[in-house]
Amino acid sequence: MTSPLAVFAALMIGHALADCPLQPPSLSQGKRRSEGGMWLWSLSGHASIHAGAVWLVTGNVCMGLAEYFAHGLIDFAKCEKRISIRTDQALHVACKIAW
């Protein structure tokens, strides 16, 4: 049995990978509604990468789906400037703790 701390660490590594090397500038900027165009596709794609990381780490598709929706909503709020980057990251960590 894997310890909860090890699962949390793996989830955080997955988060770091999905937010940095797997999010090129075109995706980061493209998920802003103010940029117009395909913002929903960019936001959905980014949330899908995070969902896949959670699913791979936990082996639980329901947690992956929960991550998809939570990550998408949190990033939407950040892109709309309703929350700060610090709040954004704190909420993402809280989700990892919940999973």
Coordinates of C-alpha atoms in Angstrom, one line a residue:
M1 CA 0.0 0.0 0.0
T2 CA 1.3 3.4 -1.0
S3 CA 1.4 6.0 1.8
P4 CA -0.8 9.1 1.5
L5 CA 2.3 11.3 1.6
A6 CA 3.8 9.5 -1.4
V7 CA 0.5 9.9 -3.3
F8 CA 0.4 13.6 -2.4
A9 CA 4.0 14.0 -3.5
A10 CA 3.3 12.3 -6.9
L11 CA 0.2 14.5 -7.4
M12 CA 2.3 17.6 -6.8
I13 CA 5.0 16.4 -9.2
G14 CA 2.2 15.8 -11.8
H15 CA 0.9 19.3 -11.1
A16 CA 4.4 20.8 -11.6
L17 CA 4.8 19.0 -14.9
A18 CA 1.4 19.9 -16.2
D19 CA 1.8 23.6 -15.2
C20 CA 5.3 24.1 -16.5
P21 CA 6.8 22.0 -19.3
L22 CA 3.3 20.7 -20.5
Q23 CA 1.9 24.3 -20.7
P24 CA 3.6 26.2 -23.4
P25 CA 3.1 30.0 -23.7
S26 CA 0.5 29.5 -26.4
L27 CA -1.6 27.4 -24.1
S28 CA -1.1 29.6 -21.1
Q29 CA -2.1 32.7 -23.0
G30 CA -4.8 31.0 -25.1
K31 CA -6.9 30.0 -22.0
R32 CA -7.6 33.7 -21.3
R33 CA -11.1 34.7 -22.5
S34 CA -9.8 38.2 -23.1
E35 CA -7.5 36.7 -25.8
G36 CA -10.6 35.7 -27.8
G37 CA -10.7 32.8 -30.2
M38 CA -10.2 29.3 -28.8
W39 CA -9.9 30.1 -25.1
L40 CA -12.3 27.3 -24.0
W41 CA -10.4 24.8 -26.0
S42 CA -7.1 25.9 -24.5
L43 CA -8.6 25.9 -20.9
S44 CA -10.1 22.5 -21.5
G45 CA -6.9 21.1 -22.9
H46 CA -4.9 22.4 -19.9
A47 CA -7.4 21.0 -17.5
S48 CA -7.3 17.6 -19.3
I49 CA -3.5 17.4 -18.9
H50 CA -4.0 17.9 -15.1
A51 CA -6.9 15.4 -15.0
G52 CA -4.7 12.9 -16.8
A53 CA -1.9 13.4 -14.2
V54 CA -4.3 12.8 -11.3
W55 CA -5.8 9.8 -13.0
L56 CA -2.4 8.3 -13.7
V57 CA -1.2 8.8 -10.1
T58 CA -4.4 7.7 -8.3
G59 CA -5.7 5.1 -10.8
N60 CA -9.1 6.7 -10.2
V61 CA -11.0 8.1 -13.1
C62 CA -13.5 9.9 -10.9
M63 CA -10.7 11.8 -9.2
G64 CA -9.3 12.7 -12.7
L65 CA -12.8 14.1 -13.6
A66 CA -13.0 16.0 -10.4
E67 CA -9.6 17.5 -11.1
Y68 CA -10.7 18.4 -14.7
F69 CA -13.6 20.5 -13.4
A70 CA -11.9 21.9 -10.4
H71 CA -8.7 22.9 -12.3
G72 CA -10.8 24.4 -15.1
L73 CA -12.9 26.5 -12.7
I74 CA -9.9 27.7 -10.7
D75 CA -7.9 28.7 -13.8
F76 CA -10.9 30.4 -15.3
A77 CA -11.2 32.5 -12.1
K78 CA -7.5 33.3 -12.3
C79 CA -7.7 34.3 -16.0
E80 CA -10.7 36.5 -15.3
K81 CA -8.6 38.2 -12.5
R82 CA -11.1 37.1 -9.8
I83 CA -8.4 35.4 -7.8
S84 CA -4.6 35.9 -7.6
I85 CA -1.9 33.5 -8.7
R86 CA -1.3 32.7 -5.1
T87 CA -4.9 31.8 -4.4
D88 CA -4.9 29.8 -7.7
Q89 CA -2.0 27.7 -6.6
A90 CA -3.3 27.3 -3.0
L91 CA -6.6 26.0 -4.4
H92 CA -4.7 23.6 -6.7
V93 CA -2.8 22.3 -3.7
A94 CA -6.0 22.0 -1.7
C95 CA -7.5 19.8 -4.4
K96 CA -4.4 17.6 -4.3
I97 CA -4.9 17.2 -0.6
A98 CA -8.6 16.3 -1.1
W99 CA -7.8 13.7 -3.8

